[in-house]
XYZ file of C-alpha atoms in Angstrom:
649
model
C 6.372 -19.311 -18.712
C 7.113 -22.717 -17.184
C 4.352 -24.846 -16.181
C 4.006 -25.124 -12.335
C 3.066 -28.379 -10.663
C 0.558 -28.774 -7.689
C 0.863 -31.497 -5.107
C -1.630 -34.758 -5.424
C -4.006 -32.912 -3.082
C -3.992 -29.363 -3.818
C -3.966 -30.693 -8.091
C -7.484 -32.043 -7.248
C -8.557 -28.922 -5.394
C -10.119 -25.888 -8.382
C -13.110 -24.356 -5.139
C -13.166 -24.587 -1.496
C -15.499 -27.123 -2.356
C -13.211 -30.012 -3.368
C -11.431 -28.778 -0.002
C -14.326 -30.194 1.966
C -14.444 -32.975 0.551
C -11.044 -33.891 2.180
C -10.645 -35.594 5.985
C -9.322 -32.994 8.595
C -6.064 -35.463 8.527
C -5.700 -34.074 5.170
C -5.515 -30.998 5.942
C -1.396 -30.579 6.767
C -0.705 -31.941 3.658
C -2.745 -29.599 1.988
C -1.229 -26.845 3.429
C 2.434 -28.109 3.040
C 1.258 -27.738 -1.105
C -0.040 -24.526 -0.893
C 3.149 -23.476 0.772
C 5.336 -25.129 -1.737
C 3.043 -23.912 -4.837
C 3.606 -20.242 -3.712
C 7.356 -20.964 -2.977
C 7.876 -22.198 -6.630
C 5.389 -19.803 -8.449
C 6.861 -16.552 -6.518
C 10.661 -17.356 -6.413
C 10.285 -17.726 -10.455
C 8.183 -14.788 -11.174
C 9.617 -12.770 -8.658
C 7.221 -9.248 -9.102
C 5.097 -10.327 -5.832
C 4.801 -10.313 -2.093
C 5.582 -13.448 -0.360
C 6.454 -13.758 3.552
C 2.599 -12.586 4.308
C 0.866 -15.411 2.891
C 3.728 -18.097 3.792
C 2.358 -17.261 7.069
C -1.164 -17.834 7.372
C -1.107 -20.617 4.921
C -2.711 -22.866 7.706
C -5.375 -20.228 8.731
C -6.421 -19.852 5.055
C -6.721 -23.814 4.885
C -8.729 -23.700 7.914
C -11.242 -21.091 6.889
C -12.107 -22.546 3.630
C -12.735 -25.994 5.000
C -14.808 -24.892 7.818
C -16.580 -22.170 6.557
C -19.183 -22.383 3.418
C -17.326 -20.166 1.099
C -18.392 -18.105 -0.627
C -21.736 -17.989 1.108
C -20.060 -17.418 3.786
C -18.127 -14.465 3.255
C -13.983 -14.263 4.147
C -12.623 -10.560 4.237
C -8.850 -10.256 3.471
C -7.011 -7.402 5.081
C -4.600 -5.268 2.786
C -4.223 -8.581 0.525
C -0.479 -9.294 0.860
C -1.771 -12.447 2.869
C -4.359 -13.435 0.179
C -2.026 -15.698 -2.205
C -3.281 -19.044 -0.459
C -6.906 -18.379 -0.964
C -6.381 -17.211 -4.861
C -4.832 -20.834 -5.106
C -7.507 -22.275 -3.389
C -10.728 -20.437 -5.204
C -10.387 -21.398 -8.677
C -6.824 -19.264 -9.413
C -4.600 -22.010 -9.012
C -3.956 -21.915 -13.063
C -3.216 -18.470 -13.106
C -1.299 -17.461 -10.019
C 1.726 -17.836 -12.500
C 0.589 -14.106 -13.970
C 0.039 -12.390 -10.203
C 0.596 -8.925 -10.330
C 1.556 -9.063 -14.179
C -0.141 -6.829 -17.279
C -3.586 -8.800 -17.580
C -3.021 -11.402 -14.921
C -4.413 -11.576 -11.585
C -4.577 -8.594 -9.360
C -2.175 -9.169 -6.314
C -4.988 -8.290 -4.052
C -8.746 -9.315 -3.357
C -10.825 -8.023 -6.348
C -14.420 -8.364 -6.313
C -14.386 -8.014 -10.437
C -12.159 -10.997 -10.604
C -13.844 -13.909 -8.134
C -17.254 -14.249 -5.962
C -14.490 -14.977 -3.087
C -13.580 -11.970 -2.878
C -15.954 -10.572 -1.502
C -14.076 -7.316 -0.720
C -11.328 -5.173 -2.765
C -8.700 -4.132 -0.762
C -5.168 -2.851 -1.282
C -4.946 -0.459 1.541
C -5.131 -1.737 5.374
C -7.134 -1.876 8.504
C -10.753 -2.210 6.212
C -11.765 -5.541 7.009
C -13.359 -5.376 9.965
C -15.948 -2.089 8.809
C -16.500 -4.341 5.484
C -17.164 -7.187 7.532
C -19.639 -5.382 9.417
C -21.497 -3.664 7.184
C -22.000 -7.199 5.120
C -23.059 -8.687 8.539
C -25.349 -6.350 8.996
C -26.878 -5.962 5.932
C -27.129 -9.809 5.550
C -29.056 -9.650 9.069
C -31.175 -7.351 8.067
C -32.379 -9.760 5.080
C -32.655 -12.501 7.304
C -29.679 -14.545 6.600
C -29.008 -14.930 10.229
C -26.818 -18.255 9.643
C -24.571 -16.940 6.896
C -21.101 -16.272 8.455
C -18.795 -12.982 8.486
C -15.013 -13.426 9.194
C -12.399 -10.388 9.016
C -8.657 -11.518 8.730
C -6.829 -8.664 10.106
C -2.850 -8.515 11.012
C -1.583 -6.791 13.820
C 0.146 -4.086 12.102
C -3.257 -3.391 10.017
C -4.825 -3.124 13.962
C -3.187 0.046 14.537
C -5.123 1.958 12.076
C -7.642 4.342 13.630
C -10.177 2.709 11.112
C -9.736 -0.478 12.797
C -10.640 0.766 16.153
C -13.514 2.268 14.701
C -15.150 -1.055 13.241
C -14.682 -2.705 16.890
C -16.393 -0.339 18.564
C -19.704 -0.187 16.311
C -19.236 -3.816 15.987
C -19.282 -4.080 19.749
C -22.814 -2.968 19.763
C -24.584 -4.943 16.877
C -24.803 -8.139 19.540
C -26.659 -9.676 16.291
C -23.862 -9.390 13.521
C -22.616 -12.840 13.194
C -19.132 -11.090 12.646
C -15.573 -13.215 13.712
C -12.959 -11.125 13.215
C -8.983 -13.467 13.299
C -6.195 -11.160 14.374
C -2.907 -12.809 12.734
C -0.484 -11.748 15.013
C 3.079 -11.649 13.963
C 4.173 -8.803 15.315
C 5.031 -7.547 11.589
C 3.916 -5.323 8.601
C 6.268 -4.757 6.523
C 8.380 -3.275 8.960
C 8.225 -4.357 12.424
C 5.102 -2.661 14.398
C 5.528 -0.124 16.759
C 3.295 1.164 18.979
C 1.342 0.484 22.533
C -0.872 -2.299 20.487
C 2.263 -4.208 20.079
C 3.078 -4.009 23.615
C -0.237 -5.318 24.747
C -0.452 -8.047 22.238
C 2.920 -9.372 23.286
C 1.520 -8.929 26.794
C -1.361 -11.384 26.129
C 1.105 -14.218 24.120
C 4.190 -13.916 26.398
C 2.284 -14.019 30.010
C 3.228 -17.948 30.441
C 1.272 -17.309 34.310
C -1.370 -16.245 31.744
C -1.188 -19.068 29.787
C -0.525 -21.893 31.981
C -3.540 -20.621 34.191
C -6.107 -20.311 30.925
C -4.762 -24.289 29.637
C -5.760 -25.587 33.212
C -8.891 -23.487 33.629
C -9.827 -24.636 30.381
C -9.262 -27.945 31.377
C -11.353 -27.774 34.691
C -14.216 -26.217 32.955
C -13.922 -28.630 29.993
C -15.022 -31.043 33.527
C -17.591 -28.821 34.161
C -19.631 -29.905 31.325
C -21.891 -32.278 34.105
C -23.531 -28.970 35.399
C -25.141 -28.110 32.371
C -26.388 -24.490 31.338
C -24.454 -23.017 34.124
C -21.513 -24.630 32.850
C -21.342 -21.444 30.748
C -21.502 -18.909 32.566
C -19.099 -20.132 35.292
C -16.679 -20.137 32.070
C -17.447 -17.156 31.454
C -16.942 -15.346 34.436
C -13.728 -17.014 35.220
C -12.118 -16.468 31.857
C -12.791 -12.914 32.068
C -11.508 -12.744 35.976
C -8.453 -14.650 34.803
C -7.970 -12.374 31.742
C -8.021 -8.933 33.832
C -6.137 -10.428 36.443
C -2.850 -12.141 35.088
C -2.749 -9.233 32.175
C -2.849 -6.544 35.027
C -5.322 -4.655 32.958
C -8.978 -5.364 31.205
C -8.756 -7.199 27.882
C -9.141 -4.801 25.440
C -10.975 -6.703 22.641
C -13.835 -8.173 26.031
C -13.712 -4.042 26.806
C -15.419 -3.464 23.019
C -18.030 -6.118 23.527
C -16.032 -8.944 21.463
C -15.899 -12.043 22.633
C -11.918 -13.088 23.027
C -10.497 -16.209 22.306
C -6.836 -17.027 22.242
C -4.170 -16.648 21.647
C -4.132 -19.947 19.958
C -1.262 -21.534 17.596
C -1.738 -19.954 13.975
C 0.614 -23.055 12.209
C -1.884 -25.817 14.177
C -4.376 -26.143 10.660
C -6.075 -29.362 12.790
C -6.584 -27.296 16.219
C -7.303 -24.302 14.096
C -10.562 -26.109 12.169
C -11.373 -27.268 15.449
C -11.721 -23.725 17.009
C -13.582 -22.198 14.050
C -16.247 -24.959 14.265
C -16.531 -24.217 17.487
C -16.451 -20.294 17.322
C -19.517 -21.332 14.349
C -21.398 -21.581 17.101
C -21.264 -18.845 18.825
C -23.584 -15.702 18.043
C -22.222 -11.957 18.049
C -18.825 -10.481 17.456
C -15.857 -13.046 18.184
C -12.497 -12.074 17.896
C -9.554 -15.155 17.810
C -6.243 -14.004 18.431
C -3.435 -16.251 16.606
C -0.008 -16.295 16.334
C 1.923 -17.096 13.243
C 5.289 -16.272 11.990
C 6.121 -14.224 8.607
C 7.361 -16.718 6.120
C 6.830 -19.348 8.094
C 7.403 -22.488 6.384
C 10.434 -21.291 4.068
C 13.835 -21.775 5.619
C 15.895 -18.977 4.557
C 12.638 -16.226 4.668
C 11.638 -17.691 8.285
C 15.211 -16.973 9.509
C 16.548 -13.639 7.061
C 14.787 -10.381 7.500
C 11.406 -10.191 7.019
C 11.253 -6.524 5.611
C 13.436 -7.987 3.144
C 11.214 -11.442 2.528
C 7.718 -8.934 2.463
C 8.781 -8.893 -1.318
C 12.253 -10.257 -2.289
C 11.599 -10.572 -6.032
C 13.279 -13.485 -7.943
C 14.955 -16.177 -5.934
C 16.622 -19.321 -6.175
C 14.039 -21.675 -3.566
C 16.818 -24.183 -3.422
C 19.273 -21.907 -1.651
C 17.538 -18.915 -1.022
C 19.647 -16.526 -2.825
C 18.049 -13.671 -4.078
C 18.557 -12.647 -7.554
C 20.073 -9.334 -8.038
C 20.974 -7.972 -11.380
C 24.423 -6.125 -11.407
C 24.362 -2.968 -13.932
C 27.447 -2.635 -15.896
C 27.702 1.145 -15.271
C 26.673 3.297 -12.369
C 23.238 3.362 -11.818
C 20.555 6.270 -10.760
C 19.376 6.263 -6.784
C 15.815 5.618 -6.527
C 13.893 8.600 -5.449
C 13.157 7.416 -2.078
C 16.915 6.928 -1.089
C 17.419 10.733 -2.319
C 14.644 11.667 0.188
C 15.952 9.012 3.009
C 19.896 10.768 2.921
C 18.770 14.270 1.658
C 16.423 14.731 5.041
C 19.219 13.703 7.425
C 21.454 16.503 5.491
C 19.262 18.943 6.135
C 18.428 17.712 10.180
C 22.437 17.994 10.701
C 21.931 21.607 9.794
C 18.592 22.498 11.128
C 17.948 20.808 14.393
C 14.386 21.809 13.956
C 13.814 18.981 11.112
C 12.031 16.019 12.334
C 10.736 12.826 10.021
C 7.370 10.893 9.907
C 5.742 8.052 8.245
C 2.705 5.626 9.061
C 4.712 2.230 8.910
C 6.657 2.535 5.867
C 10.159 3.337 7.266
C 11.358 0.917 4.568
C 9.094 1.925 1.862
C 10.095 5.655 2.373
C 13.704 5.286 3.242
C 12.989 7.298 6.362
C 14.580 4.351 7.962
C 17.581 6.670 7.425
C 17.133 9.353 9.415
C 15.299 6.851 11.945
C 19.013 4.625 12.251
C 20.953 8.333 12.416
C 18.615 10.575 14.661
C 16.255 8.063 16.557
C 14.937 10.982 18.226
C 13.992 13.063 15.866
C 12.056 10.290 13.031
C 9.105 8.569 13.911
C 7.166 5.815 12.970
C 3.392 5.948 13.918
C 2.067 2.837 12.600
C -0.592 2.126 9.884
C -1.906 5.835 11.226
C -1.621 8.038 7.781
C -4.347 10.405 9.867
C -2.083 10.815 13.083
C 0.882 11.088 11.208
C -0.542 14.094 9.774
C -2.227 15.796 13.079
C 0.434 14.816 14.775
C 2.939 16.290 12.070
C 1.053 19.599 12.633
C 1.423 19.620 16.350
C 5.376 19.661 16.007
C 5.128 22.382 13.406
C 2.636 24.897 15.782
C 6.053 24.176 18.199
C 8.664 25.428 16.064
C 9.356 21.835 14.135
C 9.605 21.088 10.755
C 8.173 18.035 9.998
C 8.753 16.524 6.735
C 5.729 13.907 6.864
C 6.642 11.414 4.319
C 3.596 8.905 3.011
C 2.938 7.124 0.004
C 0.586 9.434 -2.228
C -2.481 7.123 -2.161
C -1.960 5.950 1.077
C -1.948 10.555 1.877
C -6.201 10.383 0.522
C -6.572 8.697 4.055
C -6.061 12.186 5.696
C -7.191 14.458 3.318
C -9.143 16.122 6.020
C -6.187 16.112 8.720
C -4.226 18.127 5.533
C -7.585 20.508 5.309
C -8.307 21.470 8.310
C -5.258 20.488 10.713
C -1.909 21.555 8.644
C -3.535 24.610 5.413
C -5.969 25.805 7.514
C -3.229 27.296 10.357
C -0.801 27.368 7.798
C 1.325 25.143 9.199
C 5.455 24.713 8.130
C 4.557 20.581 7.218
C 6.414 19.028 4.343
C 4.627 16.414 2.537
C 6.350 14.295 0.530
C 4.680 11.876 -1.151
C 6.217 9.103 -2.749
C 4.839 6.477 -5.203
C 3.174 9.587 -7.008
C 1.672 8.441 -10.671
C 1.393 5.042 -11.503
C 3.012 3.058 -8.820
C 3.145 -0.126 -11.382
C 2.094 -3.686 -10.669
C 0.408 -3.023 -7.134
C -2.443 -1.388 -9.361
C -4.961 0.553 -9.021
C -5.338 0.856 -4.984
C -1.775 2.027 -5.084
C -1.556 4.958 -7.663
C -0.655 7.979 -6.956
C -3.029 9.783 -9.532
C -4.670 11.752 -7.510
C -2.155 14.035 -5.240
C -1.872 16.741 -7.650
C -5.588 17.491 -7.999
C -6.356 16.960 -4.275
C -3.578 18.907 -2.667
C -3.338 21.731 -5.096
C -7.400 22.541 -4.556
C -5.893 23.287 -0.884
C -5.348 26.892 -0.005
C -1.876 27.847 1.280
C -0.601 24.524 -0.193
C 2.386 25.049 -1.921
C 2.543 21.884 -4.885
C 5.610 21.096 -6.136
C 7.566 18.251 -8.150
C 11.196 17.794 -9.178
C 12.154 16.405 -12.760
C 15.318 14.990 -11.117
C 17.203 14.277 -8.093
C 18.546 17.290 -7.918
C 15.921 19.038 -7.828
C 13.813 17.054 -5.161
C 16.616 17.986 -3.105
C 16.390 21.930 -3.801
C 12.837 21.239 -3.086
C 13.411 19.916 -0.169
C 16.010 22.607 0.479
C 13.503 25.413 0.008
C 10.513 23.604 1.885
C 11.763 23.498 5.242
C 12.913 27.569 4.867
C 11.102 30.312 7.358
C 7.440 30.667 6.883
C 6.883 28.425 3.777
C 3.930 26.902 5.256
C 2.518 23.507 3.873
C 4.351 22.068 1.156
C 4.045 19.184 -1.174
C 6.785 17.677 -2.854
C 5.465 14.502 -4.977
C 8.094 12.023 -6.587
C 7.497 8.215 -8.227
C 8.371 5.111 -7.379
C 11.648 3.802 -8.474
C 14.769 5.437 -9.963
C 16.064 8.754 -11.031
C 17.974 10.211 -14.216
C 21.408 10.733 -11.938
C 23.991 8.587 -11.013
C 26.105 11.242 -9.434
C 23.010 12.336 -7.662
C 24.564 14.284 -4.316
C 24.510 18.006 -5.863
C 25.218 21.232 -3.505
C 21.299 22.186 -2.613
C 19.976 25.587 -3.281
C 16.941 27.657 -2.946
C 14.268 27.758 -5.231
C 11.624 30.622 -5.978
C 8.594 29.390 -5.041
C 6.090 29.263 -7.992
C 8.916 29.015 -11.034
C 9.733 26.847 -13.748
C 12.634 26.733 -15.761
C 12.741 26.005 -19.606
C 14.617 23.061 -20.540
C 15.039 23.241 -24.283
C 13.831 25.861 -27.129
C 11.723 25.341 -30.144
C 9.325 27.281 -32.803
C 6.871 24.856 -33.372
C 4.764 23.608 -30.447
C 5.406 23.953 -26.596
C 5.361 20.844 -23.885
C 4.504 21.610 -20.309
C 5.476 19.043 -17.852
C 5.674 18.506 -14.699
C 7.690 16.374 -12.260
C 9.974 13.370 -13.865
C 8.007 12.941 -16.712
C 9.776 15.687 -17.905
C 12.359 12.914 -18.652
C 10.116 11.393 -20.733
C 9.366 14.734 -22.705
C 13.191 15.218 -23.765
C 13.163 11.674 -25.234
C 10.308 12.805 -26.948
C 11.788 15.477 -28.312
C 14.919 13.559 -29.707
C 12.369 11.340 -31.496
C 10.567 14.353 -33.656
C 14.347 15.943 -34.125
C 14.172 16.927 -37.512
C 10.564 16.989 -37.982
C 9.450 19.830 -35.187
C 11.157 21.995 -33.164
C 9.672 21.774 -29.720
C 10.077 24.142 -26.535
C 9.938 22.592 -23.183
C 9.091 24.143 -19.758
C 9.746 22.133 -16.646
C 6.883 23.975 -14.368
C 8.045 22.401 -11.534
C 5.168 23.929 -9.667
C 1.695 23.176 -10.017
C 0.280 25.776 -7.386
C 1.697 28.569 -7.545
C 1.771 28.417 -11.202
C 4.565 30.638 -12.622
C 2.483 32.884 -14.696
C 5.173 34.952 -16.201
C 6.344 31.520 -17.739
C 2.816 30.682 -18.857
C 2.782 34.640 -20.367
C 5.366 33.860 -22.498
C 4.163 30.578 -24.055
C 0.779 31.678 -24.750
C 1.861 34.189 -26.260
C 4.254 33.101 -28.581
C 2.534 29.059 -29.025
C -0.823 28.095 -30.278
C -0.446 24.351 -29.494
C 0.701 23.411 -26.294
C 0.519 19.680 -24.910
C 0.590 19.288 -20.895
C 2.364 16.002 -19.574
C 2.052 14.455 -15.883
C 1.558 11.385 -14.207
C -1.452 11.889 -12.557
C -4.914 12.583 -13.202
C -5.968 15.081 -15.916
C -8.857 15.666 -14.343
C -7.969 18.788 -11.814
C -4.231 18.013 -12.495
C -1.721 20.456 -13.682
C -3.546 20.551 -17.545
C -6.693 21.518 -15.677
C -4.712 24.546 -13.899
C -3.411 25.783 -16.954
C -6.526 25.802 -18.929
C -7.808 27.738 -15.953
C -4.961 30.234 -16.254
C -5.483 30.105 -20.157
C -9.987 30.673 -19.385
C -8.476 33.382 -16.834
C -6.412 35.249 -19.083
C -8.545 35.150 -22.088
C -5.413 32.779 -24.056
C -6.818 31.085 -26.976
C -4.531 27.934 -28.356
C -4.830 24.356 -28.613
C -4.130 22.688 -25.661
C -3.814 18.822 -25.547
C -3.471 17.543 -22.138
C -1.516 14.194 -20.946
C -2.198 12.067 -18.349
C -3.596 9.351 -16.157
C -7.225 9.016 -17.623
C -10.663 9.384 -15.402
C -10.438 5.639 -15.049
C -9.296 3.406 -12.623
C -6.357 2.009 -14.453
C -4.868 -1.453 -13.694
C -1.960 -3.183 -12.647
C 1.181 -3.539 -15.087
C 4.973 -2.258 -15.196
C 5.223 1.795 -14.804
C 6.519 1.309 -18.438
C 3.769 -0.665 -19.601
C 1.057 2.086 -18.132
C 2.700 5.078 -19.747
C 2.183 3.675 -22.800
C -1.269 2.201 -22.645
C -1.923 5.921 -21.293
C -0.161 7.417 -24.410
C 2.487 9.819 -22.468
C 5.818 7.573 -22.627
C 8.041 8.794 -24.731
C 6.593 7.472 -28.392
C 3.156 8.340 -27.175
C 4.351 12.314 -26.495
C 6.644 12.159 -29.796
C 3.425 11.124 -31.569
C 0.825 13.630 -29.882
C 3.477 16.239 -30.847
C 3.134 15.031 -34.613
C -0.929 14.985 -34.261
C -0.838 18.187 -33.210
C 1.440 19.553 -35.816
C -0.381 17.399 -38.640
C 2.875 15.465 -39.284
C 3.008 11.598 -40.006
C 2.668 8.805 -36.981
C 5.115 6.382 -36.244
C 4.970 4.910 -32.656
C 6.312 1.618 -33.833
C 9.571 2.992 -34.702
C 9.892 5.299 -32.073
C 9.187 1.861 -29.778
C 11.754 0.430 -31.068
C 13.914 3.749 -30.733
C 13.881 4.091 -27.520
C 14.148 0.418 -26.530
């Protein structure tokens, strides 16, 4: 790896520390390196997020030169925004290995720095975190030491949000700031009332042009002394509910409201924290920045596209895209995003949904093709599923479509709202298993476990792209109820991918290949990774495979029949193997009084870190070498993963 250069400033800056040693005047230049470090470090390594922290490069500056970190204690939001402060708190050195196998974590990591002072990979936490640490360091009597939530609008629509502002409305001693980056993006563009009213407040130039001249008069003021204040205060909030035709919303939660204020202005932004220092209770500054900002071609292309562009040349902005020499497999998520709109042209009763990740999900699809019928709800995995289950009690089928760690967030909507009426809702959850270098807030490990402990749900995963859309197919039939359909992140096994759908019986699996010797269950596309597997131990073992497809029901005549005829059996599936498909099928085995050796496969009961999908599976032991070998353990035949490595490439 090439050896990346800081500026003169940021080369002398390891803590926040040596960033206070600096004059305010110094600050632009500091942020101009910061911005160019992440530019040159991110456009060569290419696995990382980028327009996010491009855009609150100043804000991060800001924070760490006015604030006493990490006494003082910054929360990040989600994390995609954090690259600037991992520069700035001793990480400088290694941001070249973000997001790789034993690098830095792309997000906040309280194992990895005392500045971060809060893990986070999902959004909309911050301001809860923030609260609880104000609260708790209140309660000790560290009534100086500083709180401060960075939270983007998009993150703002979560329900969890909401729910931190209004406890934190009434702890009038929690020395709490929460800074709302407002860029009117996620990694999609927000939707949503919250939008509305935040573009309200920055485009109301009557608004604006009042609050500069008021603020100017008052600024006058100072001569009357104590009163001074609240004369401010009165006509700030007067002028607020006013021009805005409506109550500020933050001032209606008992936050004090300052803003909005220019998010690029590091000078007038050190100025305002100082400032807001002072001020006791919860404090909310609004700013505005712009996605990328800074960066020519991600400030002006698409900034869906700029969230995470991978490799790029910084010179011209072209983004590197290797061309396969033969035709290539779809990525799951593009089967989903045209299979869905096949099956809405022929039952007008199909209707998408996903919290924010239109993009992500490739329900951007449907959303371009039927605008009425595919919604985005925001950063709102909760809603999406309540709301999901109103449509179905009305006839609909929804096919609610979230990433499967990001589905935990309503486990209790899918409990009580969707299984518990037995509602027609289709779940499908992409990113299931390991969803590679986002790490371990981003797995899917868990989906199989949680959803198939459900009654009525109906848990299901394709080995292919054909068969997600037969799934699919079969899930939005009369009276199926709540259905699951869990696929991974990235690409299939089938270039010509578009197959003629058909129905399948709910609760069977299909045997892929025979064999004497030992029998592999799998489920889902790991089943791939079986048959490669099995071409590695060709010669030594004959192995039968069963594609269960379904974890719940199980198909118990299939199960019958290899207990009965195979005692050693090895279960493979990217998830947990705690509750996980293994787990059912010993239960069927305890159940039905089967005695065999069973050797489960499988994410472990461990949190496991971030690295390529590749690179997982085989610290985990079920890519293809690891099976191969577990097959030869099992059958007391000789190991040899290295070859098999080097076998399958």
């Amino acid at each position: 790896m090439k050896e990346f250069k800081a500026g003169p400033l940021l080369d002398n800056i390891d803590i926040p520390k040596d960033l206070r040693n600096l004059t305010v005047d110094d600050l632009p230049q500091v942020s101009d390196e910061v911005r160019q470090y992440i530019i040159d470090v991110i456009s060569e390594i290419g696995n990382s997020h980028f327009g996010a922290s491009l855009g609150v490069v100043e804000l991060t500056v800001a924070l760490h030169y006015v604030f006493d970190t990490p006494y003082d204690q910054l929360v990040w939001d989600v994390g995609h925004q954090a690259y600037g402060h991992k520069i700035l708190t001793g990480r400088r050195k290694q941001f070249h290995t973000n997001r790789i196998k034993g690098g830095i974590s792309g997000f906040p990591k309280r194992s990895e720095s005392e500045y971060d002072t809060f893990g986070v990979g999902h959004s909309s936490t911050s301001i809860s975190g923030a609260l609880g640490m104000a609260v708790a360091n209140n309660y000790k009597g560290e009534k100086e030491r500083q709180h401060i939530a960075v939270i983007g609008d998009g993150a703002m629509t979560a329900g969890l949000a909401f729910e931190g502002m209004n406890h934190a409305g009434f702890e009038k001693d929690a020395n709490l700031l929460v800074v709302l980056n407002d860029n009117c993006m996620s990694i999609d563009p927000n939707v949503g009332a919250l939008k509305d009213y935040l573009t309200d407040i920055t485009t109301s130039h009557t608004y604006n042009k009042v609050k500069d001249e008021v603020w100017k008069l008052l600024g006058k003021m100072s001569k009357f002394g104590p009163d001074a204040q609240t004369v401010a205060s009165k006509v700030s909030t007067a002028l607020k509910g006013s021009l805005l035709k409506q109550s500020n919303l933050f001032e209606a939660l008992n936050f004090r409201y300052f803003g909005p204020v220019d998010g690029h202005d590091v000078i007038g932004l050190t100025k305002i924290l100082e400032d807001l220092k002072d001020i006791p209770g919860p404090k909310l500054l609004h700013i505005l920045t712009k996605k990328g900002k800074g960066y020519k071609y991600s400030e002006e292309g698409n900034p869906t596209q700029w969230h995470a562009p991978g490799v790029f040349n910084k010179h011209t902005g072209e983004i590197v895209k290797v061309v396969p020499k033969s035709p290539q497999a779809p990525k799951y998520q593009e089967v989903f995003g045209h299979t869905i709109v096949e099956l809405a042209e022929e039952n007008d009763k199909i209707m998408g949904i996903t919290p924010a990740m239109p993009s992500g999900s490739s329900l951007n699809i449907m959303m371009k093709a039927m605008p009425d019928r595919a919604f985005d709800v925001g950063i709102a995995e909760q809603h999406a599923v309540t709301f999901s289950a109103g449509l179905a009690t009305q006839g609909m089928v929804p096919f609610c479509n979230i990433y499967s760690s990001f589905m935990q967030r309503a486990y209790d909507q899918v409990v009580h709202d969707v299984a518990l009426q037995n509602l027609n809702v289709v779940f499908c959850l992409d990113r299931a298993g390991f969803a590679g270098a986002d790490g371990a807030t981003h797995h899917g490990a868990l989906d199989i476990a949680y959803m198939r402990s459900i009654p009525n749900m109906i848990v299901a995963a394709p080995m292919n792209e054909a068969e997600l859309r037969n799934m699919m197919y079969t899930a939005q039939q009369e009276n199926m109820g709540p259905f699951s359909i869990r696929y991974p992140r990235g690409k299939g096994v089938m270039p010509e991918w578009k197959t003629k759908m058909k129905a399948i019986k709910v609760g069977t699996g299909r045997k892929i290949t025979s064999g004497e010797d030992i029998a592999v269950l799998s489920i889902g596309h790991h089943g791939n990774y079986v048959q490669k597997a099995i071409e590695l131990v060709k010669g030594e073992a004959s192995v039968a495979h069963y594609d269960m497809r379904f974890v719940k029901p199980l198909d118990e005549t299939l199960l019958h029949e290899v207990f009965s005829k195979f005692d050693k059996v090895i279960t493979v599936e990217d998830g947990t193997i705690m509750g996980g498909m293994g787990s059912a099928i010993l239960e069927f085995m305890a159940d039905n009084k089967y005695k065999a050796d069973l050797t489960r496969l499988g994410i472990p009961d461990a949190y496991v870190h971030h690295g390529t999908q590749d690179e997982l599976y085989t610290d985990c032991g079920f890519d293809a070498p690891g099976i191969a070998n577990t097959i030869r353990k099992e059958l007391n035949l000789k190991q040899q993963i290295i070859e098999d490595q080097k076998n399958v490439g």
